[in-house]
Amino acid sequence: MSDHRVPGIPGTSGFTGKVALVTGAGQGIGAAVVRTLFRLGATVAATDIRAKAVTAAAAEPDPETGRAPSAGAGAGAVHPYELDVTDPAAVERTVERIGRELGPIDILVNVAGILRTAPVAELTDEDWAATFAVNVQGVFFTSRAVVPGMAARGSGSVITVASNAAGIPRTGMAAYAASKAAAVMFTKCLGLEYARSGVRCNVVAPGSTDTPMQWALWSDPQAPARVLDGDLASYRTGIPLGRIADPQDIADAVVFLASDQARHITMQDLYVDGGATLR
Ligand SMILES: NC(=O)c1ccc[n+]([C@@H]2O[C@H](COP(=O)([O-])OP(=O)(O)OC[C@H]3O[C@@H](n4cnc5c(N)ncnc54)[C@H](O)[C@@H]3O)[C@@H](O)[C@H]2O)c1
């Protein structure tokens, strides 16, 4: 079977006939990952705590293919599922259901995440617990439910969307940055444990990306300019490439790591932040 190729992602192959599970797929980066996997010919389980958001996104005609992702005809289809990644029983049930309805999961993309900002002294117990529940436990629950099946079949790919905040301290972001650093190391340990089983586990670390999560940080009209220029008062570097990422920039890195072209890449952390962390 020849692979479906898409202009803009040259040479990325290995998606036809594959089943992908994406968490946090209702908007922003998760929705872009779903669209891209769909265009590449994958069957995608688009999951989110907000079922209506994934159902609506799947019903909208795709601007590139003109086809509604939920139509299901030809290569590529999107199937919406409600899933709260903080609920381990729901994760087990939904993974089992996706396996039954769509087939064994080949690609897992952990995108669901939340951001609570506050100085440390003002972070509540609930802020801390909620942040770790989604950003860390969520990644653990989904990976634990999916990866043993991949290993039994001898192949699979996990990509965790973390953040460049995992690699550089940020004021007001202690809970978020700590949670993302935990998710990064969890994903790398997972990659080591399962390398001999043919399962690759990698991280994509976005910088500021044009989504509702980012918009929530913009308190005045100058905020996007401060993101680009940096802000010495908060010890924040700017973005050397001079632009805020589109969700598609992040999705392209995710699908590269999921593709056959990345077959010898595991336990890596790919920063997609326009150089913001000066790595
Ligand atoms: N936007 C940025 O600037 C940026 C930068 C670095 C990292 N990230 C990371 O990228 C990922 C996606 O971010 P985004 O900007 O698209 O965020 P977003 O807030 O726009 O979308 C996040 C999605 O996750 C879903 N979600 C939240 N809690 C959930 C749960 N318990 N179970 C399932 N789904 C849940 C939401 O309903 C939403 O659809 C997140 O992990 C985020 O931390 C974003």
PDB file of C-alpha atoms and ligand atoms in Angstrom, residues 24 26-30 48-50 83-86 111-114 134 161-163 176 180 206-209 211-214, ligand 1:
ATOM      1  CA  GLY A  24      -6.238  17.010  24.502  1.00  0.00           C
ATOM      2  CA  GLY A  26     -10.282  19.513  21.285  1.00  0.00           C
ATOM      3  CA  GLN A  27      -8.366  22.639  20.266  1.00  0.00           C
ATOM      4  CA  GLY A  28      -4.939  24.181  19.809  1.00  0.00           C
ATOM      5  CA  ILE A  29      -1.948  21.880  19.379  1.00  0.00           C
ATOM      6  CA  GLY A  30      -3.918  18.644  19.874  1.00  0.00           C
ATOM      7  CA  ASP A  48     -10.522  15.275  25.049  1.00  0.00           C
ATOM      8  CA  ILE A  49     -12.204  15.931  28.368  1.00  0.00           C
ATOM      9  CA  ARG A  50     -14.569  18.121  26.284  1.00  0.00           C
ATOM     10  CA  LEU A  83     -11.521  11.109  27.829  1.00  0.00           C
ATOM     11  CA  ASP A  84     -10.324  12.752  31.036  1.00  0.00           C
ATOM     12  CA  VAL A  85      -6.688  11.679  31.284  1.00  0.00           C
ATOM     13  CA  THR A  86      -6.683  12.166  35.068  1.00  0.00           C
ATOM     14  CA  VAL A 111      -1.061  16.593  24.339  1.00  0.00           C
ATOM     15  CA  ALA A 112      -3.591  17.252  27.141  1.00  0.00           C
ATOM     16  CA  GLY A 113      -2.185  19.850  29.510  1.00  0.00           C
ATOM     17  CA  ILE A 114      -3.208  22.703  31.756  1.00  0.00           C
ATOM     18  CA  VAL A 134      -3.202  16.351  33.991  1.00  0.00           C
ATOM     19  CA  VAL A 161       4.053  17.345  24.187  1.00  0.00           C
ATOM     20  CA  ALA A 162       5.819  18.955  27.146  1.00  0.00           C
ATOM     21  CA  SER A 163       7.049  22.567  27.104  1.00  0.00           C
ATOM     22  CA  TYR A 176       3.665  23.986  35.353  1.00  0.00           C
ATOM     23  CA  LYS A 180       6.486  19.323  32.417  1.00  0.00           C
ATOM     24  CA  PRO A 206       6.920  23.853  22.327  1.00  0.00           C
ATOM     25  CA  GLY A 207       7.625  27.451  23.158  1.00  0.00           C
ATOM     26  CA  SER A 208       4.907  30.107  22.988  1.00  0.00           C
ATOM     27  CA  THR A 209       2.300  28.800  20.550  1.00  0.00           C
ATOM     28  CA  THR A 211      -3.551  28.694  21.069  1.00  0.00           C
ATOM     29  CA  PRO A 212      -6.182  29.442  23.729  1.00  0.00           C
ATOM     30  CA  MET A 213      -3.649  28.430  26.444  1.00  0.00           C
ATOM     31  CA  GLN A 214      -1.256  31.159  25.249  1.00  0.00           C
TER      32      GLN A 214
HETATM   33  N1  LIG B   1       0.318  27.104  23.753  1.00  0.00           N
HETATM   34  C1  LIG B   1       1.551  27.213  24.224  1.00  0.00           C
HETATM   35  O1  LIG B   1       2.168  28.292  24.191  1.00  0.00           O
HETATM   36  C2  LIG B   1       2.258  25.989  24.771  1.00  0.00           C
HETATM   37  C3  LIG B   1       3.628  26.107  25.044  1.00  0.00           C
HETATM   38  C4  LIG B   1       4.314  25.011  25.557  1.00  0.00           C
HETATM   39  C5  LIG B   1       3.636  23.829  25.771  1.00  0.00           C
HETATM   40  N2  LIG B   1       2.310  23.730  25.507  1.00  0.00           N
HETATM   41  C6  LIG B   1       1.670  22.438  25.798  1.00  0.00           C
HETATM   42  O2  LIG B   1       1.041  21.935  24.642  1.00  0.00           O
HETATM   43  C7  LIG B   1      -0.103  21.172  25.002  1.00  0.00           C
HETATM   44  C8  LIG B   1      -1.315  21.715  24.240  1.00  0.00           C
HETATM   45  O3  LIG B   1      -1.442  23.081  24.577  1.00  0.00           O
HETATM   46  P1  LIG B   1      -2.484  24.074  23.877  1.00  0.00           P
HETATM   47  O4  LIG B   1      -1.811  25.371  23.835  1.00  0.00           O
HETATM   48  O5  LIG B   1      -3.071  23.467  22.651  1.00  0.00           O
HETATM   49  O6  LIG B   1      -3.561  24.119  25.065  1.00  0.00           O
HETATM   50  P2  LIG B   1      -5.122  24.409  25.062  1.00  0.00           P
HETATM   51  O7  LIG B   1      -5.464  24.814  26.462  1.00  0.00           O
HETATM   52  O8  LIG B   1      -5.490  25.319  23.957  1.00  0.00           O
HETATM   53  O9  LIG B   1      -5.732  22.948  24.764  1.00  0.00           O
HETATM   54  C9  LIG B   1      -5.561  21.915  25.691  1.00  0.00           C
HETATM   55  C10 LIG B   1      -6.612  20.845  25.480  1.00  0.00           C
HETATM   56  O10 LIG B   1      -6.435  19.863  26.523  1.00  0.00           O
HETATM   57  C11 LIG B   1      -7.714  19.509  27.021  1.00  0.00           C
HETATM   58  N3  LIG B   1      -7.629  19.012  28.388  1.00  0.00           N
HETATM   59  C12 LIG B   1      -7.403  19.724  29.524  1.00  0.00           C
HETATM   60  N4  LIG B   1      -7.477  18.920  30.591  1.00  0.00           N
HETATM   61  C13 LIG B   1      -7.726  17.666  30.121  1.00  0.00           C
HETATM   62  C14 LIG B   1      -7.907  16.406  30.739  1.00  0.00           C
HETATM   63  N5  LIG B   1      -7.890  16.274  32.083  1.00  0.00           N
HETATM   64  N6  LIG B   1      -8.125  15.318  29.956  1.00  0.00           N
HETATM   65  C15 LIG B   1      -8.174  15.465  28.610  1.00  0.00           C
HETATM   66  N7  LIG B   1      -8.036  16.623  27.969  1.00  0.00           N
HETATM   67  C16 LIG B   1      -7.815  17.714  28.720  1.00  0.00           C
HETATM   68  C17 LIG B   1      -8.534  20.785  26.924  1.00  0.00           C
HETATM   69  O11 LIG B   1      -9.930  20.512  26.951  1.00  0.00           O
HETATM   70  C18 LIG B   1      -8.055  21.377  25.609  1.00  0.00           C
HETATM   71  O12 LIG B   1      -8.826  20.921  24.510  1.00  0.00           O
HETATM   72  C19 LIG B   1      -0.242  21.284  26.514  1.00  0.00           C
HETATM   73  O13 LIG B   1       0.305  20.138  27.123  1.00  0.00           O
HETATM   74  C20 LIG B   1       0.574  22.517  26.835  1.00  0.00           C
HETATM   75  O14 LIG B   1       1.076  22.480  28.160  1.00  0.00           O
HETATM   76  C21 LIG B   1       1.606  24.786  25.013  1.00  0.00           C
END
